[in-house]
Coordinates of C-alpha atoms in Angstrom, one line a residue:
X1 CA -0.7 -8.6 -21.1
X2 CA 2.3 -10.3 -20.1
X3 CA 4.4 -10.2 -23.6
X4 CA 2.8 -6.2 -23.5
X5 CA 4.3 -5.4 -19.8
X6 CA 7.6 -6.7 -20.4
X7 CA 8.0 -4.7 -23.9
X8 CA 6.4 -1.7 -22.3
X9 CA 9.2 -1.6 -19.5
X10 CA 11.9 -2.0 -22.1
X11 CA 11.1 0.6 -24.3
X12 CA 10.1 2.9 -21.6
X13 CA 13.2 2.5 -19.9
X14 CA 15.1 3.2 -23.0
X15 CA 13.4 6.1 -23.8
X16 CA 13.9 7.4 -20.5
X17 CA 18.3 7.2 -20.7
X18 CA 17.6 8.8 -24.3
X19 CA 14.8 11.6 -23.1
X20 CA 18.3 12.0 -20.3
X21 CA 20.7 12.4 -22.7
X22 CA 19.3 14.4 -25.0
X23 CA 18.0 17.1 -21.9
X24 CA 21.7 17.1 -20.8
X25 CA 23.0 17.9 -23.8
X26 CA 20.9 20.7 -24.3
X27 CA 20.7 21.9 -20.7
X28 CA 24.6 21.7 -19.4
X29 CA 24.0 22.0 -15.7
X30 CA 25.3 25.5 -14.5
X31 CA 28.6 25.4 -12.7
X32 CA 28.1 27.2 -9.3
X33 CA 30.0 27.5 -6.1
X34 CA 27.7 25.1 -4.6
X35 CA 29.5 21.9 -6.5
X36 CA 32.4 22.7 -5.2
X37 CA 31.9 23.5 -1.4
X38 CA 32.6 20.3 0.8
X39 CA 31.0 21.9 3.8
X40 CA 27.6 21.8 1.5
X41 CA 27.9 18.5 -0.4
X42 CA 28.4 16.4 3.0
X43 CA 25.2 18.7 4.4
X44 CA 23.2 17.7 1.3
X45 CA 24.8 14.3 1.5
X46 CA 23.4 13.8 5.1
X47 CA 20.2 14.7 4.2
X48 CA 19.5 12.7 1.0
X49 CA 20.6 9.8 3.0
X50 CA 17.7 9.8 5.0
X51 CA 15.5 11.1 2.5
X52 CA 15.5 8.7 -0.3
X53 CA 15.1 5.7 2.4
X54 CA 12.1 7.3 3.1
X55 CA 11.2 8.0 -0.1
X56 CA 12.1 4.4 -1.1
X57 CA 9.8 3.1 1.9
X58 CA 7.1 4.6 0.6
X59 CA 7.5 3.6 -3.0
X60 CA 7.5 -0.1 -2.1
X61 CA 4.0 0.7 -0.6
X62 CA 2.7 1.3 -4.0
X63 CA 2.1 -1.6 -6.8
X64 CA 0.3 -3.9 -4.1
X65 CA -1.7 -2.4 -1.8
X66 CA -4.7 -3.3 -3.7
X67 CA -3.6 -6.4 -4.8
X68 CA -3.1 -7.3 -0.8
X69 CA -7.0 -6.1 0.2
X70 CA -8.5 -8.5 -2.5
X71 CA -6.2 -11.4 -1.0
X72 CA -7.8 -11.2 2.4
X73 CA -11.2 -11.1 0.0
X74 CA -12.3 -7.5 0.5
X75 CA -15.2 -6.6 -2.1
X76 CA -14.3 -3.5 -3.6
X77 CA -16.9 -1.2 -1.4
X78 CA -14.8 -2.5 1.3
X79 CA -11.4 -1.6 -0.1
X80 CA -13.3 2.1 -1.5
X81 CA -13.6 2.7 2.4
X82 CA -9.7 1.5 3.1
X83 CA -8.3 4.3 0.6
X84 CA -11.2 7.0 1.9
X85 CA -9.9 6.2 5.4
X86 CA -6.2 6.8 4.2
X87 CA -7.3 10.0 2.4
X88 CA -9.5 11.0 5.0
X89 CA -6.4 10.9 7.3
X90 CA -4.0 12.9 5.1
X91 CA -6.6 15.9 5.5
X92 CA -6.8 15.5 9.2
X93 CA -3.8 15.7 9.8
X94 CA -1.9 17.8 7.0
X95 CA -2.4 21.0 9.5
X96 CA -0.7 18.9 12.4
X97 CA 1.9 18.2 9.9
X98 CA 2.9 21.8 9.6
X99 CA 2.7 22.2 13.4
X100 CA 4.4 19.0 14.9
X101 CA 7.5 20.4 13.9
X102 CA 7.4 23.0 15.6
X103 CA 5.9 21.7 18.9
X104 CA 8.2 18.3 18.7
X105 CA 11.3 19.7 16.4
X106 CA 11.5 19.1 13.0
X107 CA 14.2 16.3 13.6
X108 CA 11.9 14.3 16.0
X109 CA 8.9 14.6 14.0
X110 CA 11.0 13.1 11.2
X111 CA 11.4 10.0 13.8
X112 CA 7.3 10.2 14.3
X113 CA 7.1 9.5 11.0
X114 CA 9.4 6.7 10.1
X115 CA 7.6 4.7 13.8
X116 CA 4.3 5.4 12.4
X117 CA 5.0 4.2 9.0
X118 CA 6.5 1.2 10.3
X119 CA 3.4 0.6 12.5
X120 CA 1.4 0.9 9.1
X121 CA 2.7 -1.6 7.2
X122 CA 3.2 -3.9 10.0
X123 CA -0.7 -3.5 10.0
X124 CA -0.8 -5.1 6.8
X125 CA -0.2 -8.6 8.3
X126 CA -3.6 -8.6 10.0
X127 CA -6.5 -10.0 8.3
X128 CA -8.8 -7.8 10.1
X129 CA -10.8 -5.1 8.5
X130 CA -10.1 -2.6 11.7
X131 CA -6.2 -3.4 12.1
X132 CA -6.5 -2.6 8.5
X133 CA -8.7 1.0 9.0
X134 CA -6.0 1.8 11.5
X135 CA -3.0 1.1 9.5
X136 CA -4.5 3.3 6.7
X137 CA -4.9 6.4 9.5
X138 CA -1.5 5.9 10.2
X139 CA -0.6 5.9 6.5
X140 CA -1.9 9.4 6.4
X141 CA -0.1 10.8 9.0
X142 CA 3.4 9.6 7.9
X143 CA 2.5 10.8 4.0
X144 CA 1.5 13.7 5.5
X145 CA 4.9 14.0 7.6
X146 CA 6.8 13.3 4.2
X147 CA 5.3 15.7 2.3
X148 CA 6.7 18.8 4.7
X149 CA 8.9 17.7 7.1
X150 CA 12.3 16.3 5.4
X151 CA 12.1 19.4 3.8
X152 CA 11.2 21.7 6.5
X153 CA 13.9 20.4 8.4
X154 CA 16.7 21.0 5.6
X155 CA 15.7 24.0 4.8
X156 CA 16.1 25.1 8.2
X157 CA 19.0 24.1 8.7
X158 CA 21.0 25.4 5.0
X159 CA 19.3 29.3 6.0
X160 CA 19.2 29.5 9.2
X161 CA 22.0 26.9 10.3
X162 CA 24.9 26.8 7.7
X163 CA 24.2 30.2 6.2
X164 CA 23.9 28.5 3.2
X165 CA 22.9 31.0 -0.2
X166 CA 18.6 30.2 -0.9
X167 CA 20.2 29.8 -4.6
X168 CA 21.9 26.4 -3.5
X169 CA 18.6 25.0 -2.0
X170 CA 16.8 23.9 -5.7
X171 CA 19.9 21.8 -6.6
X172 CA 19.5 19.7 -3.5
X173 CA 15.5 19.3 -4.6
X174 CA 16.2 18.7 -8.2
X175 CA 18.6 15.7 -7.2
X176 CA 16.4 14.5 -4.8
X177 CA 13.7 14.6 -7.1
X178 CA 15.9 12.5 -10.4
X179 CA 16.7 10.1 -7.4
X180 CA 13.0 10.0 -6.7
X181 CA 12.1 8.7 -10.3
X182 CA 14.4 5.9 -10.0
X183 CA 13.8 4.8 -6.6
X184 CA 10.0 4.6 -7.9
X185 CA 10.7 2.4 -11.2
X186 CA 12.8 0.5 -8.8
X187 CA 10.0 -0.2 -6.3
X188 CA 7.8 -2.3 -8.9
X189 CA 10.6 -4.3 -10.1
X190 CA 11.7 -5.2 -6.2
X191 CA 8.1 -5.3 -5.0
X192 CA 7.4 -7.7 -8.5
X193 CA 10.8 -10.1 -7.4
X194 CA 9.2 -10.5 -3.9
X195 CA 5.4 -10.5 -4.4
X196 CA 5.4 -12.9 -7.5
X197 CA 8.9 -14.2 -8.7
X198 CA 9.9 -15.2 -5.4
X199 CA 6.0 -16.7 -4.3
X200 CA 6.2 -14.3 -1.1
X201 CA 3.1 -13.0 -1.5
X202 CA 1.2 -9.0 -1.7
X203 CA 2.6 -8.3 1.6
X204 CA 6.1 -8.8 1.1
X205 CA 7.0 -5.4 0.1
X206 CA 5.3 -4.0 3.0
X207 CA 7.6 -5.8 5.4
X208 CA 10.6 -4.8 3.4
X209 CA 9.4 -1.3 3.7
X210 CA 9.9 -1.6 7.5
X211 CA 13.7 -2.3 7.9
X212 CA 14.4 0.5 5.5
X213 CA 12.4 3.3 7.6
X214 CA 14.8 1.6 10.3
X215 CA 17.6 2.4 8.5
X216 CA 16.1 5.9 8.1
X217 CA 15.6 6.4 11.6
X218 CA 19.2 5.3 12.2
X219 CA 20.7 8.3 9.7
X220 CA 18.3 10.4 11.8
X221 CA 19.5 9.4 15.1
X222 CA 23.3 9.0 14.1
X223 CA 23.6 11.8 11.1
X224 CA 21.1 14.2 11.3
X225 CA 21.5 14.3 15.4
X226 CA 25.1 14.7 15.2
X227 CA 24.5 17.6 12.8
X228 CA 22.0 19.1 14.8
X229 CA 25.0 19.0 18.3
X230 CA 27.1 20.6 16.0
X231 CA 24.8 23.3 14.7
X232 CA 23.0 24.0 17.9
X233 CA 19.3 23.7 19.0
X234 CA 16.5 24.1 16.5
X235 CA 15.2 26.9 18.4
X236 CA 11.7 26.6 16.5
X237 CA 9.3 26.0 19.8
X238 CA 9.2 29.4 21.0
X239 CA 9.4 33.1 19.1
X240 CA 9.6 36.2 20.8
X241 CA 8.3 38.7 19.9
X242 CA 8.7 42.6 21.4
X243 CA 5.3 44.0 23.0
X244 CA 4.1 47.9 23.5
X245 CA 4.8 47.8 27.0
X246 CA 8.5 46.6 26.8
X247 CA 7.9 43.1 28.3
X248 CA 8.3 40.2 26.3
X249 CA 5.5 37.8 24.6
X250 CA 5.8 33.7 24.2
X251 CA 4.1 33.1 20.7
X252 CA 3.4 29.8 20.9
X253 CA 3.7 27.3 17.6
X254 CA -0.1 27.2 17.7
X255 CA -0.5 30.6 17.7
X256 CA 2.3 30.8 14.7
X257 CA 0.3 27.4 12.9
X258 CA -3.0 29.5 12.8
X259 CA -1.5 32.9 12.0
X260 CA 0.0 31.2 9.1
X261 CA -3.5 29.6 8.0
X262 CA -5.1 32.5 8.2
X263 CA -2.9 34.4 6.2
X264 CA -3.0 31.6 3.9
X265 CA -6.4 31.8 3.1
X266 CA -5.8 35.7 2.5
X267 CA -3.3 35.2 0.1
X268 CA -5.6 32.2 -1.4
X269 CA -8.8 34.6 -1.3
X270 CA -7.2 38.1 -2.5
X271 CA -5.7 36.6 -5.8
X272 CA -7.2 35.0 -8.7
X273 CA -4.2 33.5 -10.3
X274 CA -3.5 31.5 -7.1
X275 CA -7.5 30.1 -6.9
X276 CA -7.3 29.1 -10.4
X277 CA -3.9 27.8 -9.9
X278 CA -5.4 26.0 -6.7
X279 CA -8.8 25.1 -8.7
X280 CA -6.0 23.4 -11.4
X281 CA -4.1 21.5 -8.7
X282 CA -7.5 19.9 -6.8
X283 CA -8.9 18.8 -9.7
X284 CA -5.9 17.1 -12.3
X285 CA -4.4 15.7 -8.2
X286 CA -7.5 14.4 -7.0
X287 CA -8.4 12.5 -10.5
X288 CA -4.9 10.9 -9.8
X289 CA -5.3 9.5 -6.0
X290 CA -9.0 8.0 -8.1
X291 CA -6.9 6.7 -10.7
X292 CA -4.4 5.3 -7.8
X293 CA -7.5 3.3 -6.7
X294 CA -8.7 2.1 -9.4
X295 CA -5.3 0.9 -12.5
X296 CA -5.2 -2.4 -9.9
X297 CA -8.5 -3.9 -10.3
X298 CA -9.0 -3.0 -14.1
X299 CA -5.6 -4.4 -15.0
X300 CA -5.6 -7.5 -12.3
X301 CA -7.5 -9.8 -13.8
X302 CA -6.0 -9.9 -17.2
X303 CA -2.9 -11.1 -15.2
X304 CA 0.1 -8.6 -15.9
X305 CA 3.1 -8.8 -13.6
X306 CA 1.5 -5.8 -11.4
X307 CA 4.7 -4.7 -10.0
X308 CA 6.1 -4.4 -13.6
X309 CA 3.1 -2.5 -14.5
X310 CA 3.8 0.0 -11.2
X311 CA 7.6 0.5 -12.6
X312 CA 6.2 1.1 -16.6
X313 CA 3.8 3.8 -15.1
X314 CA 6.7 5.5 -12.9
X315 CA 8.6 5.3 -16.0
X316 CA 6.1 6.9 -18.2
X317 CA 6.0 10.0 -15.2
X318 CA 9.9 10.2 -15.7
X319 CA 9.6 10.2 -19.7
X320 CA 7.2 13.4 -18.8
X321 CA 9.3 14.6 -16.7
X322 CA 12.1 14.4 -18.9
X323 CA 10.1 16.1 -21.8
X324 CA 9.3 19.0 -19.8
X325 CA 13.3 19.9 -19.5
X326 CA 13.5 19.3 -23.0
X327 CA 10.2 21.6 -23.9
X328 CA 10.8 24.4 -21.8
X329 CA 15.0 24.6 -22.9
X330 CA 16.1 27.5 -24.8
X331 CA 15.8 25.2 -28.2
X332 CA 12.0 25.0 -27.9
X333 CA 10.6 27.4 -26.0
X334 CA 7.7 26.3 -24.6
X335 CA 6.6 28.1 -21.8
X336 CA 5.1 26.2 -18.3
X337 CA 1.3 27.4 -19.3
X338 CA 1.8 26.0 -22.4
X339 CA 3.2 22.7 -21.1
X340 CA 0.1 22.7 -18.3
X341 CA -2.2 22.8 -20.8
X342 CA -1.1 20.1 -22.7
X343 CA -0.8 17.8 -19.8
X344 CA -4.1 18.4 -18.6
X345 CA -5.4 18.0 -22.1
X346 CA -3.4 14.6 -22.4
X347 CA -4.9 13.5 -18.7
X348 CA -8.6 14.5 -20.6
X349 CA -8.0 12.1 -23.3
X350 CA -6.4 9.4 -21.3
X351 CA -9.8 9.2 -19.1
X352 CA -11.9 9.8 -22.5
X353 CA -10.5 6.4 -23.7
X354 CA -10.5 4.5 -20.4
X355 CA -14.6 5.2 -20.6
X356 CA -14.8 2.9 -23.4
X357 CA -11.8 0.4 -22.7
X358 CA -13.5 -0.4 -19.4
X359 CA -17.4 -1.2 -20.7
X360 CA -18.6 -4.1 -18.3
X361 CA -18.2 -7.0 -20.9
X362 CA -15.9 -6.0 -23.2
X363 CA -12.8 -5.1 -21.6
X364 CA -10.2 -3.9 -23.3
X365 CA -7.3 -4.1 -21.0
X366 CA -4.4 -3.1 -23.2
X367 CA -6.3 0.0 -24.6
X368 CA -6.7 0.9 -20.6
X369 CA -2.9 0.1 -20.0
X370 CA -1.8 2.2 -23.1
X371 CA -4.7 4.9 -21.0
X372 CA -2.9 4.5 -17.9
X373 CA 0.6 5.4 -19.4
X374 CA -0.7 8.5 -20.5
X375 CA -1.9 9.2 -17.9
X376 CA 1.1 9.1 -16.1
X377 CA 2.9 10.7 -19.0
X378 CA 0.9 13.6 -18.6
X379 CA 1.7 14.1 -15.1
X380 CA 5.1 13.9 -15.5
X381 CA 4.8 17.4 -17.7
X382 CA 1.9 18.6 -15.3
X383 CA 4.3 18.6 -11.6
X384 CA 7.1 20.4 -12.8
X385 CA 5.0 23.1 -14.8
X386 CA 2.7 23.4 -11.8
X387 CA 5.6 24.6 -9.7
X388 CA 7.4 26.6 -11.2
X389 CA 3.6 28.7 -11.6
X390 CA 3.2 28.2 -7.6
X391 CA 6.7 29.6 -7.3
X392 CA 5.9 32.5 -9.2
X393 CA 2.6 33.6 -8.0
X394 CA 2.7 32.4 -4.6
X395 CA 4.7 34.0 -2.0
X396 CA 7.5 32.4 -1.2
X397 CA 6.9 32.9 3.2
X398 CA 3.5 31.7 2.6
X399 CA 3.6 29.4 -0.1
X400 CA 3.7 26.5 2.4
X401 CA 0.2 27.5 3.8
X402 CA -1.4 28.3 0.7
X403 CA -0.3 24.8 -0.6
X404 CA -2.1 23.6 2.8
X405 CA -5.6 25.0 1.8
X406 CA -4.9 23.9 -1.9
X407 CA -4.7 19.8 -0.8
X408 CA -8.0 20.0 1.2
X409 CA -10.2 20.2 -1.7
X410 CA -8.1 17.8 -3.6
X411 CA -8.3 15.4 -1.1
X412 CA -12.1 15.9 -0.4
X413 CA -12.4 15.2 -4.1
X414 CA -11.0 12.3 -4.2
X415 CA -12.8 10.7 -1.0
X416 CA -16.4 11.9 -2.8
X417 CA -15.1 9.9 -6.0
X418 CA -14.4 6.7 -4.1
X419 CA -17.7 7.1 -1.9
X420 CA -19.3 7.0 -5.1
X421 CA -17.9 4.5 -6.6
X422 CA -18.1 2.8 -2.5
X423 CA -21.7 3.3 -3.7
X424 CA -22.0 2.4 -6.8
X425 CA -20.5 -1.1 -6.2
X426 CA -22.7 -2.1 -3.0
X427 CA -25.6 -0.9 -4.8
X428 CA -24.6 -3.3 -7.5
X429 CA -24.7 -6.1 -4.5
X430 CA -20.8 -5.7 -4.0
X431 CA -19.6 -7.1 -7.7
X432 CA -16.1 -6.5 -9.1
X433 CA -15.7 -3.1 -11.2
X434 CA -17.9 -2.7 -14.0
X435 CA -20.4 0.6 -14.5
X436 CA -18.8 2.0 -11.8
X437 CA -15.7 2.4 -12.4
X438 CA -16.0 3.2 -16.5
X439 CA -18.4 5.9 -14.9
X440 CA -16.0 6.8 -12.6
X441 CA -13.5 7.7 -15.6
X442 CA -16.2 9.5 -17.4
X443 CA -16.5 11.8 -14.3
X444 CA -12.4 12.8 -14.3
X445 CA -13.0 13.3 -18.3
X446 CA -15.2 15.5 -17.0
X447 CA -13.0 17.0 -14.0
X448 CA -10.3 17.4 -16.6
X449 CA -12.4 19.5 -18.6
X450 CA -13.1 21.9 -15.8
X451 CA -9.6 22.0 -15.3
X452 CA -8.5 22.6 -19.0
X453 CA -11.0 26.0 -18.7
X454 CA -9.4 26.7 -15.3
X455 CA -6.6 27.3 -17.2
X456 CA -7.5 28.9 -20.0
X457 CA -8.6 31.3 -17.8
X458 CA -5.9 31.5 -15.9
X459 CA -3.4 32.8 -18.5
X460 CA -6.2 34.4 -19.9
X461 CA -6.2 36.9 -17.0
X462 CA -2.2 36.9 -17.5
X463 CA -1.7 37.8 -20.4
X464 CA 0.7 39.8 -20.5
X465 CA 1.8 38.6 -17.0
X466 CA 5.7 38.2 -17.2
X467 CA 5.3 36.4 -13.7
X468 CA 3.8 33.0 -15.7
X469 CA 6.9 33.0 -18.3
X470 CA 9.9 32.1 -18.2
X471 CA 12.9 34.6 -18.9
X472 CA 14.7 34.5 -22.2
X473 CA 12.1 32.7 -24.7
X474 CA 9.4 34.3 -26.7
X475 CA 8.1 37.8 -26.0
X476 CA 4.8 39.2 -25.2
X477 CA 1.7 38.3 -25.4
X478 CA 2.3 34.3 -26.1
X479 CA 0.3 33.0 -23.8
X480 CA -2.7 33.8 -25.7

């Protein structure tokens, strides 16, 4: 497994800067005004800055948290309950993620969240199983934080501030997003150095993590608060709205948070494009957060270099990332549906072959690595394609609370998968993975299934739907 990693990360890395070249070649970038306006490249500047820290903070968190549990001898029940606990958390508090910002300001909330992912992985020093609950309930609240507020807050500020064009905002997300690639492929190799070339041990890329959401903090403080003086209050605590009687009515940002879920859930309720769409994104997501749990302890004992096998699979996401540009240019002609389809299909066959390369007894643990990377490849083509369908079928001022309802069946999936495995595992007196976990992969086979008729369905119903395509490629009536 060792020889297999090292090649693995060589060729994948390689195909990568080729899969790049290629997609630039054949995708110039389109010159806009946005390039060449200082005023917006040292806005965008200022917010990638803090941004990728955070990003990077959290991508150190990745290739050993598992690895860390079984060092302070956790069975694998016990560690089941650590990442239910985490997930647990993330749908607790994903509506207080959309209203701490505006209750605290989006700016401060960004400050909550680089404190309370410090406090996490400080957590990780303690032996104890509580510290250890607690440090995962924290971990949900800052992932939480990250997944809306960095964003929330630039947005903000490029409308409503700068009086920036909505036309420049996808640039600034489509560079954070190459940077975000990187920074994870860059994660395992650090988090490798320090965990195993260097002897520090699982939790030395946890403790990095925390000077880095320092440093974060810091741009927020120093940067961000010094662009905030200069643009003026964020003026999101209060709205006011004009009342039949002339006076004047304080809507408060709770009343705003649950006017937004509810219509939400409207939106969600009244069409069927966005509950498959939604039915697509819980299932292929939640299969992800089990397969999260469960590439450590199938790979581990075989003895691969785990933070080389974290960067390989972030890699492999890139390569499908990469593809997608390339599939959906104006030389192939793919459209998204097409390209969801395929990755879900891919994700069905990657957990197809993982329920025979992880038979208790017979292991076969480069079959399940080879499994793993298609995985990942797959989801690579599935995040992209997904979008761009939300983006056309959700709209746009309620897209953020649709997305809401869409992560709380995900993540309740994913919790049910670990509490059976939880199950399985104490029920088998506590053991290491075995049944379980090759009949945990036969259940996303399944899962992937369902999601492969979602959307069938899906683009069944839209035909003919010139929302689901995009402009300039083949004409009607390909999606059948």
């Amino acid at each position: 497994m060792l020889v297999t990693t090292y090649l693995a990360i060589i060729v994948l890395l390689a195909l990568c800067a080729g899969l790049e070249l290629t997609a630039r070649r054949l995708t110039p970038p389109q010159p806009t005004t946005a390039v060449a306006n200082p005023a917006f490249r040292r806005f965008q500047s200022i917010f990638l800055r803090a941004y990728l820290l955070a990003l990077w903070a959290d991508w150190l968190q990745g290739p050993y948290l598992y690895k860390l549990y079984r060092h302070y001898s956790f069975l694998e029940s016990q560690i089941a309950i650590l990442y239910v606990c985490g997930l647990a958390s993330c749908v607790l508090f994903a509506p207080f993620s959309g209203w701490l910002p505006q209750a605290l300001g989006r700016r401060q909330t960004c400050l909550l969240f680089c404190l309370s992912y410090s406090a996490c992985c400080l957590t990780k020093l303690s032996r104890d199983y509580f510290v250890l609950i607690f440090g995962r309930v924290l971990g949900g609240l800052s992932t939480s934080l990250l997944a809306t507020t960095f964003e929330a807050w630039y947005v903000h500020r490029h409308v409503d501030v700068h009086d920036f064009p909505k036309e420049w905002i996808p640039s600034t997300f489509t560079k954070a997003a190459t940077w975000n690639h990187g920074l994870a492929v860059g994660a395992g190799l650090v988090a490798n150095l320090l965990a195993e070339w260097l002897h520090l041990g699982p939790v030395a890329p946890f403790l990095l993590a925390v000077p880095c959401l320092m440093c974060c903090g810091w741009v927020l403080i120093t940067d961000w608060g010094k662009e905030d003086a200069e643009g003026g209050p964020e003026g999101n605590k209060q709205t006011l709205l004009g009342t039949s009687n002339g006076g004047v009515t304080h809507l408060s940002a709770k009343a705003r948070f649950f006017r937004s879920c509810h219509e939400g859930l409207r939106c969600l309720l009244s069409d069927r494009r966005v509950m498959l769409l939604g039915g697509v994104q819980a299932l292929f997501e939640s299969v992800l957060y089990i397969f999260v749990f469960l590439w450590t302890p199938v790979l581990d004992p075989h003895g691969p270099p785990l933070g080389i096998v974290f960067s390989c699979l972030m890699a492999a996401s890139m390569a499908g990332s990469l593809l997608y540009r390339l599939a959906t240019s104006t030389r192939y002609h793919l459209q998204p549906g097409h390209v969801l389809c395929l990755a879900v299909l891919m994700a069905f066959f990657s957990f197809f072959m993982l329920t025979f390369s992880t038979a208790p007894g017979q292991p076969r643990p480069h079959e399940s690595f080879w499994a793993f990377l298609l995985l990942e490849l797959a989801s690579g083509l599935y995040f992209p394609a997904v979008s761009f369908l939300q983006g056309r079928v959700i709209p746009e001022e309620k897209r953020a609370s649709v997305l809401a309802w869409f992560r709380l069946p995900l993540h309740l999936l994913a919790c049910l998968g670990l509490l059976a495995l939880h199950g399985e595992v104490s029920g088998a007196g506590g053991g290491e993975a075995g049944s379980g976990t090759r009949h945990m992969f036969g259940g996303c086979a399944v899962m992937m299934l369902a999601a492969l008729m979602a959307v069938v369905s899906l683009f069944t119903l839209g035909r003919n739907d010139t929302e689901l395509r995009l402009e300039g490629t083949r004409g009607e009536g390909e999606m059948d």
